[in-house]
Tab-separated table of C-alpha atoms in Angstrom:
chain	number	residue	atom	x	y	z
A	20	MET	CA	120.879	113.372	79.347
A	21	GLY	CA	120.906	114.426	76.487
A	22	TYR	CA	122.488	115.261	72.858
A	23	LEU	CA	122.036	118.641	71.411
A	24	TRP	CA	123.014	117.592	68.185
A	25	LYS	CA	123.215	121.465	66.941
A	26	THR	CA	126.360	122.494	69.355
A	27	ASP	CA	127.387	118.775	70.243
A	28	GLU	CA	126.913	119.109	73.742
A	29	LEU	CA	125.870	115.995	75.981
A	30	ILE	CA	123.808	117.672	79.034
A	31	CYS	CA	122.551	116.215	82.305
A	32	TYR	CA	119.030	118.091	82.852
A	33	ASP	CA	117.780	117.657	86.526
A	34	VAL	CA	114.020	117.100	85.809
A	35	ILE	CA	112.614	115.616	82.672
A	36	HIS	CA	108.731	115.839	81.430
A	37	PRO	CA	106.499	113.448	79.905
A	38	MET	CA	105.540	113.536	76.813
A	39	GLN	CA	102.714	110.888	76.022
A	40	TYR	CA	100.213	110.822	72.713
A	41	ILE	CA	96.960	110.911	71.850
A	42	PHE	CA	95.677	108.960	69.146
A	43	HIS	CA	92.928	110.439	66.869
A	44	GLU	CA	90.489	107.592	65.932
A	45	ASP	CA	89.212	109.036	62.766
A	46	THR	CA	92.267	109.626	60.825
A	47	GLU	CA	94.124	107.333	62.502
A	48	THR	CA	97.029	109.355	63.540
A	49	CYS	CA	98.695	110.487	67.005
A	50	THR	CA	99.490	114.039	68.563
A	51	PRO	CA	102.077	114.332	71.027
A	52	VAL	CA	100.922	116.011	74.750
A	53	TYR	CA	103.876	117.427	76.243
A	54	THR	CA	103.054	118.066	79.978
A	55	VAL	CA	105.231	120.231	82.313
A	56	TYR	CA	106.505	117.812	85.307
A	57	ASP	CA	104.955	118.942	88.839
A	58	PRO	CA	106.046	117.032	92.248
A	59	ASP	CA	102.318	117.858	93.555
A	60	TYR	CA	100.370	115.293	91.296
A	61	GLU	CA	96.963	116.875	91.974
A	62	THR	CA	98.412	119.759	90.179
A	63	PHE	CA	100.305	117.162	87.363
A	64	TYR	CA	97.497	115.810	86.717
A	65	ARG	CA	95.006	118.546	86.305
A	66	ALA	CA	97.503	119.855	83.798
A	67	ALA	CA	97.606	116.415	82.080
A	68	VAL	CA	94.132	116.368	81.587
A	69	ALA	CA	93.702	119.984	80.297
A	70	ASP	CA	96.850	119.388	78.130
A	71	ILE	CA	94.984	116.271	76.547
A	72	GLU	CA	92.015	117.534	75.951
A	73	LYS	CA	93.450	120.661	74.285
A	74	ALA	CA	95.461	117.616	72.113
A	75	LYS	CA	92.352	116.078	71.117
A	76	GLN	CA	91.136	119.512	68.999
A	77	THR	CA	93.601	119.052	66.565
A	78	ARG	CA	94.792	116.774	64.083
A	79	GLU	CA	98.557	117.731	64.153
A	80	TYR	CA	101.246	116.058	64.980
A	81	GLY	CA	103.209	118.618	66.573
A	82	LEU	CA	106.531	116.245	67.850
A	83	ASP	CA	109.052	119.373	68.323
A	84	ALA	CA	111.884	117.279	70.537
A	85	GLU	CA	113.379	121.426	69.478
A	86	ASN	CA	111.791	123.162	71.803
A	87	HIS	CA	111.717	119.935	73.831
A	88	PRO	CA	114.565	118.262	74.935
A	89	ASN	CA	113.648	117.281	77.991
A	90	TRP	CA	111.105	114.978	78.099
A	91	PHE	CA	110.811	111.724	77.655
A	92	ASP	CA	108.500	109.543	75.518
A	93	ALA	CA	105.697	107.686	77.283
A	94	SER	CA	103.229	106.249	75.933
A	95	PHE	CA	100.455	103.660	75.326
A	96	ILE	CA	99.781	100.964	73.281
A	97	SER	CA	96.132	99.943	74.087
A	98	TRP	CA	95.720	97.464	71.336
A	99	LEU	CA	98.002	95.158	72.626
A	100	SER	CA	99.087	93.764	76.065
A	101	TYR	CA	102.770	92.016	74.676
A	102	ASP	CA	105.437	90.152	76.379
A	103	SER	CA	108.417	91.518	74.508
A	104	LEU	CA	108.613	95.154	72.918
A	105	ASN	CA	112.145	96.172	71.769
A	106	ILE	CA	112.871	99.641	70.184
A	107	GLU	CA	115.640	100.974	68.158
A	108	LEU	CA	116.379	104.432	66.963
A	109	PRO	CA	118.197	105.082	63.360
A	110	ASP	CA	121.494	107.250	65.664
A	111	GLY	CA	120.684	105.147	68.867
A	112	TYR	CA	123.424	105.325	70.670
A	113	LEU	CA	122.501	109.374	70.796
A	114	TYR	CA	119.061	109.378	71.584
A	115	PHE	CA	119.690	109.565	75.649
A	116	LEU	CA	116.523	110.147	77.429
A	117	PRO	CA	114.259	107.044	78.777
A	118	ILE	CA	111.235	105.438	76.375
A	119	ILE	CA	108.437	103.935	78.124
A	120	ASN	CA	105.580	102.289	76.636
A	121	TRP	CA	102.996	99.968	78.749
A	122	GLY	CA	100.732	97.874	77.008
A	123	LYS	CA	96.669	97.005	77.351
A	124	TYR	CA	96.370	95.184	80.935
A	125	ARG	CA	95.442	91.893	80.845
A	126	GLU	CA	93.824	88.852	83.059
A	127	GLU	CA	96.409	85.860	84.151
A	128	ASP	CA	96.016	83.622	86.727
A	129	GLY	CA	93.789	85.781	88.157
A	130	ARG	CA	95.860	88.544	88.241
A	131	LEU	CA	95.820	91.706	86.245
A	132	MET	CA	99.215	92.025	84.484
A	133	MET	CA	100.295	95.292	82.518
A	134	PRO	CA	103.290	95.215	80.037
A	135	VAL	CA	105.824	98.064	80.702
A	136	THR	CA	108.653	98.111	78.643
A	137	VAL	CA	111.866	100.721	79.165
A	138	ARG	CA	114.461	101.419	77.064
A	139	MET	CA	117.221	103.430	78.260
A	140	ASN	CA	120.486	103.727	76.401
A	141	HIS	CA	122.724	101.686	77.754
A	142	ALA	CA	125.867	105.036	77.661
A	143	ILE	CA	124.306	106.819	80.964
A	144	ALA	CA	121.947	103.979	82.743
A	145	ASP	CA	122.682	100.274	83.686
A	146	GLY	CA	120.695	97.706	85.047
A	147	TYR	CA	120.533	99.010	88.221
A	148	LEU	CA	118.763	102.404	87.446
A	149	VAL	CA	116.355	100.298	85.146
A	150	ALA	CA	115.417	97.941	88.201
A	151	ASN	CA	115.032	101.295	89.816
A	152	VAL	CA	112.382	102.254	87.431
A	153	TYR	CA	110.352	99.135	87.855
A	154	ARG	CA	111.276	98.588	91.556
A	155	LEU	CA	109.193	102.650	92.278
A	156	LEU	CA	106.523	101.927	89.476
A	157	GLU	CA	105.823	98.673	91.726
A	158	LYS	CA	106.176	100.707	94.968
A	159	GLU	CA	103.582	103.412	93.686
A	160	MET	CA	100.857	100.772	92.368
A	161	ALA	CA	101.093	98.823	95.368
A	162	ALA	CA	100.309	102.393	97.733
A	163	PHE	CA	97.543	102.714	94.853
A	164	CYS	CA	95.790	99.245	95.552
A	165	ASN	CA	96.462	100.302	98.896
A	166	VAL	CA	93.921	103.691	98.788
A	167	ILE	CA	91.487	101.978	96.416
A	168	ASN	CA	90.942	98.653	98.634
A	169	ALA	CA	90.962	101.307	102.170
A	170	ASP	CA	88.361	103.001	99.878
A	171	ILE	CA	86.468	99.416	99.352
A	172	SER	CA	86.782	98.456	102.539
A	173	SER	CA	85.223	101.739	103.740
A	174	ALA	CA	82.765	102.312	101.710
A	175	VAL	CA	81.581	98.266	102.694
A	176	GLY	CA	81.559	99.153	106.328
A	177	THR	CA	79.119	102.331	105.616
A	178	ILE	CA	76.348	100.273	103.375
């Protein structure tokens, strides 16, 4: 959902697209990267890589929420592995899009751990919906690990 402040409308989107950030070491600034979601992962990934490469060439901030109303913030905090992250927004009660952050992974008790934070407005999402985000992430990570393990087993079997 989104709130369009110019027209005082509450709108429900069928699709929301991820917006991520490219950090520029030389200026210690970020450039937003807008990539249109595609249900085909390979198509989406190619577009995301192209958008990232384009963003690396500029130092413009380029945040454009007005022309990207159905985009959600997905950002990586690569410098920090955290236990808790809380994002409060001014006028946050009118901000309905999710904000997803993840941090630096670490090894803990022989397992790789990566913090992930989901910020959603309680006016449009409850704990059940937030839990579904984590369940989907867990499912996709398990599938990814199974593919990696299958590839390793296959490679070892051919040696």
